[in-house]
Short mmCIF file of N, CA and C in Angstrom, two decimals:
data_model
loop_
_atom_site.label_atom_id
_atom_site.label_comp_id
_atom_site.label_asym_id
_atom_site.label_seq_id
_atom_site.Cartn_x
_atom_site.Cartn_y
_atom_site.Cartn_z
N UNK A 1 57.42 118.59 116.76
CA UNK A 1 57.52 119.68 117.72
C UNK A 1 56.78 119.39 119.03
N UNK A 2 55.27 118.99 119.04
CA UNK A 2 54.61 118.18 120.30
C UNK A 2 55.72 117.39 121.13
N UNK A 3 56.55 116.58 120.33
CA UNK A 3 57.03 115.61 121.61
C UNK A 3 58.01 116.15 122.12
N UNK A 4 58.86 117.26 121.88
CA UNK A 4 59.95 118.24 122.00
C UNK A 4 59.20 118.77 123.40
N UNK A 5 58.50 119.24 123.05
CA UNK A 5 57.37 119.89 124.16
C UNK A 5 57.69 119.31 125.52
N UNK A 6 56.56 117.80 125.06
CA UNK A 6 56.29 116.73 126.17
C UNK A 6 57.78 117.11 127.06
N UNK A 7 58.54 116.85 126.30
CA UNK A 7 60.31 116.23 126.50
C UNK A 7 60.76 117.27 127.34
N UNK A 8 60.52 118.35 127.46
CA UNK A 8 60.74 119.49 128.53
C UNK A 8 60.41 119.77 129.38
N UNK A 9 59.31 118.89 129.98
CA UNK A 9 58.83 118.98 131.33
C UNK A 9 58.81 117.34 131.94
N UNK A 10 58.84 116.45 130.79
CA UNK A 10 58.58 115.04 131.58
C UNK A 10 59.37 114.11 130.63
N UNK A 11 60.08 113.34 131.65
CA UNK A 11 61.05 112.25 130.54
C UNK A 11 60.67 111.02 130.76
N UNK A 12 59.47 110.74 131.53
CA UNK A 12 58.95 109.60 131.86
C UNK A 12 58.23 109.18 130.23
N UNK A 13 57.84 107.62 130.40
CA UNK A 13 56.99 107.42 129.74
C UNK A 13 55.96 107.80 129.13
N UNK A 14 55.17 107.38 127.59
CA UNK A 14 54.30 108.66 127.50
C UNK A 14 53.72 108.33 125.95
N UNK A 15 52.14 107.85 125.49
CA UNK A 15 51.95 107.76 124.32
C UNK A 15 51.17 108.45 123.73
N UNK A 16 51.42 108.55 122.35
CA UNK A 16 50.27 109.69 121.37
C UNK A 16 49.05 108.75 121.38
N UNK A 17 47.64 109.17 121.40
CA UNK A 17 46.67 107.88 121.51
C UNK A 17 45.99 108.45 120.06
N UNK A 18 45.61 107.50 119.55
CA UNK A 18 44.63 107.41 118.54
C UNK A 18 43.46 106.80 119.07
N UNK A 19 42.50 107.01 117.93
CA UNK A 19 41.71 106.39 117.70
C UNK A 19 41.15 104.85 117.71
N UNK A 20 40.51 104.63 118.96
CA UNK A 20 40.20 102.91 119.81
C UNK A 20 41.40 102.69 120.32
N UNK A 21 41.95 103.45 121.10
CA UNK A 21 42.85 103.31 121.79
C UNK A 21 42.65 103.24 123.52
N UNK A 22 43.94 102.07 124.09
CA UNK A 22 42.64 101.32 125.54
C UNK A 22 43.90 101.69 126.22
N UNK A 23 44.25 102.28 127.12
CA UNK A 23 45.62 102.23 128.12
C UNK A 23 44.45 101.69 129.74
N UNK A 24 45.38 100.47 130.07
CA UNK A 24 45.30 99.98 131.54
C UNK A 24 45.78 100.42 132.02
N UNK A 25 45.37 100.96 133.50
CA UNK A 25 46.37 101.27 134.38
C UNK A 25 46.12 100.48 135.84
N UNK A 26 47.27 100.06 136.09
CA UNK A 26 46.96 99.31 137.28
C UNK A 26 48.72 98.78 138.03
N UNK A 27 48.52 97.75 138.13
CA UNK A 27 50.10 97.83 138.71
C UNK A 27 50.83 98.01 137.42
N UNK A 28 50.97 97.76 136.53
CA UNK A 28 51.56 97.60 135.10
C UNK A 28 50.54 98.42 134.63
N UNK A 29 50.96 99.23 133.34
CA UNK A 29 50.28 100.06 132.09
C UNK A 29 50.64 99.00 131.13
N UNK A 30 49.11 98.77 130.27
CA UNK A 30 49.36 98.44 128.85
C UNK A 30 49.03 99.18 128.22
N UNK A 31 49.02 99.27 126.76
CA UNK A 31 48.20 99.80 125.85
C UNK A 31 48.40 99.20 124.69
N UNK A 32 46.63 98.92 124.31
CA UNK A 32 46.16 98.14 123.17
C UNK A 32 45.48 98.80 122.00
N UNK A 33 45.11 98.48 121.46
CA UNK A 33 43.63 98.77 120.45
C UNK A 33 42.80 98.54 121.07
N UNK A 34 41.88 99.00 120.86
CA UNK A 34 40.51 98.07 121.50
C UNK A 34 39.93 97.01 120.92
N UNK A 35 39.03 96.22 121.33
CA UNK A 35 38.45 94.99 120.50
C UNK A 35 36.68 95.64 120.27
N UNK A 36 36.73 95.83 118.76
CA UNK A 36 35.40 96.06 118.36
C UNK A 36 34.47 95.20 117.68
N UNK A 37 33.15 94.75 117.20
CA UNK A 37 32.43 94.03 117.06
C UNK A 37 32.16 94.57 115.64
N UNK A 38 31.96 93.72 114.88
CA UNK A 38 31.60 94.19 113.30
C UNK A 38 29.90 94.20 113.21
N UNK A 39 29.46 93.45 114.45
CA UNK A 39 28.18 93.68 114.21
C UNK A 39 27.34 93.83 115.83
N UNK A 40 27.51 95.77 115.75
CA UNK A 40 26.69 96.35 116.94
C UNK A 40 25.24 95.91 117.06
N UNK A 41 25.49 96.32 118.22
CA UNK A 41 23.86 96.50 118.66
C UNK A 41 23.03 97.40 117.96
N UNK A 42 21.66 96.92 117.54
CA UNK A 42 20.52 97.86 117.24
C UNK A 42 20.60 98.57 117.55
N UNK A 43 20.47 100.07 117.20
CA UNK A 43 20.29 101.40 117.70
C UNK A 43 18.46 101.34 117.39
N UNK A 44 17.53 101.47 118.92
CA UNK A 44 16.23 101.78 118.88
C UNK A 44 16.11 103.18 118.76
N UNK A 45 14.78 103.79 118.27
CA UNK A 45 14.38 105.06 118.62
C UNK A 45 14.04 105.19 120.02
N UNK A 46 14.16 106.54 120.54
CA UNK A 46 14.21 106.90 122.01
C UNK A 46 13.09 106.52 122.87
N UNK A 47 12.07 106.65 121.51
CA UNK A 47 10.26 106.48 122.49
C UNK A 47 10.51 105.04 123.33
N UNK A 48 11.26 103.80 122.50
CA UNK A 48 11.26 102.91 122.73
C UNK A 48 11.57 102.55 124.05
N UNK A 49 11.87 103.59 124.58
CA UNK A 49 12.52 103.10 126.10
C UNK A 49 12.20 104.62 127.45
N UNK A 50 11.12 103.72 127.52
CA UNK A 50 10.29 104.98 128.37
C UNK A 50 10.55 104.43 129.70
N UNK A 51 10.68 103.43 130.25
CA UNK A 51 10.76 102.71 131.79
C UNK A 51 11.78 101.78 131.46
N UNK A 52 12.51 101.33 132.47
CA UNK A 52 13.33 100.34 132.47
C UNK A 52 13.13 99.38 132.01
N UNK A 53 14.09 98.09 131.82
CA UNK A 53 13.35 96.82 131.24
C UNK A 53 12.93 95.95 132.67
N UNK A 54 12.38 95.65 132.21
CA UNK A 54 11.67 94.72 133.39
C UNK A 54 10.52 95.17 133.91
N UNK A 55 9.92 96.93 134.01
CA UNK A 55 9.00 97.14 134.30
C UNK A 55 7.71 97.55 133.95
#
């Protein structure tokens, strides 16, 4: 029923996005997955970062 919808006001192009989902836009549209890392970054506690690094 959603794309019935869409379909009544716009017949252009047009995607459902999920979840890690990447659309470029630029002269050309892509759309990918995204590329995720199986192994994030440390999550610190907040105290840990009272001033910038470097200072």
């Amino acid at each position: 029923p959603a794309l019935l919808q869409v379909r009544e006001k716009y017949q252009g192009r047009f995607e459902i996005g999920h979840d890690l989902m990447v659309i470029n836009i630029g002269d050309d549209i892509s759309v990918r997955p995204a590329v995720i890392s199986d192994k994030p970054w440390p999550v610190r506690p907040s105290g840990e970062f009272t001033t910038a690094p470097g200072h």
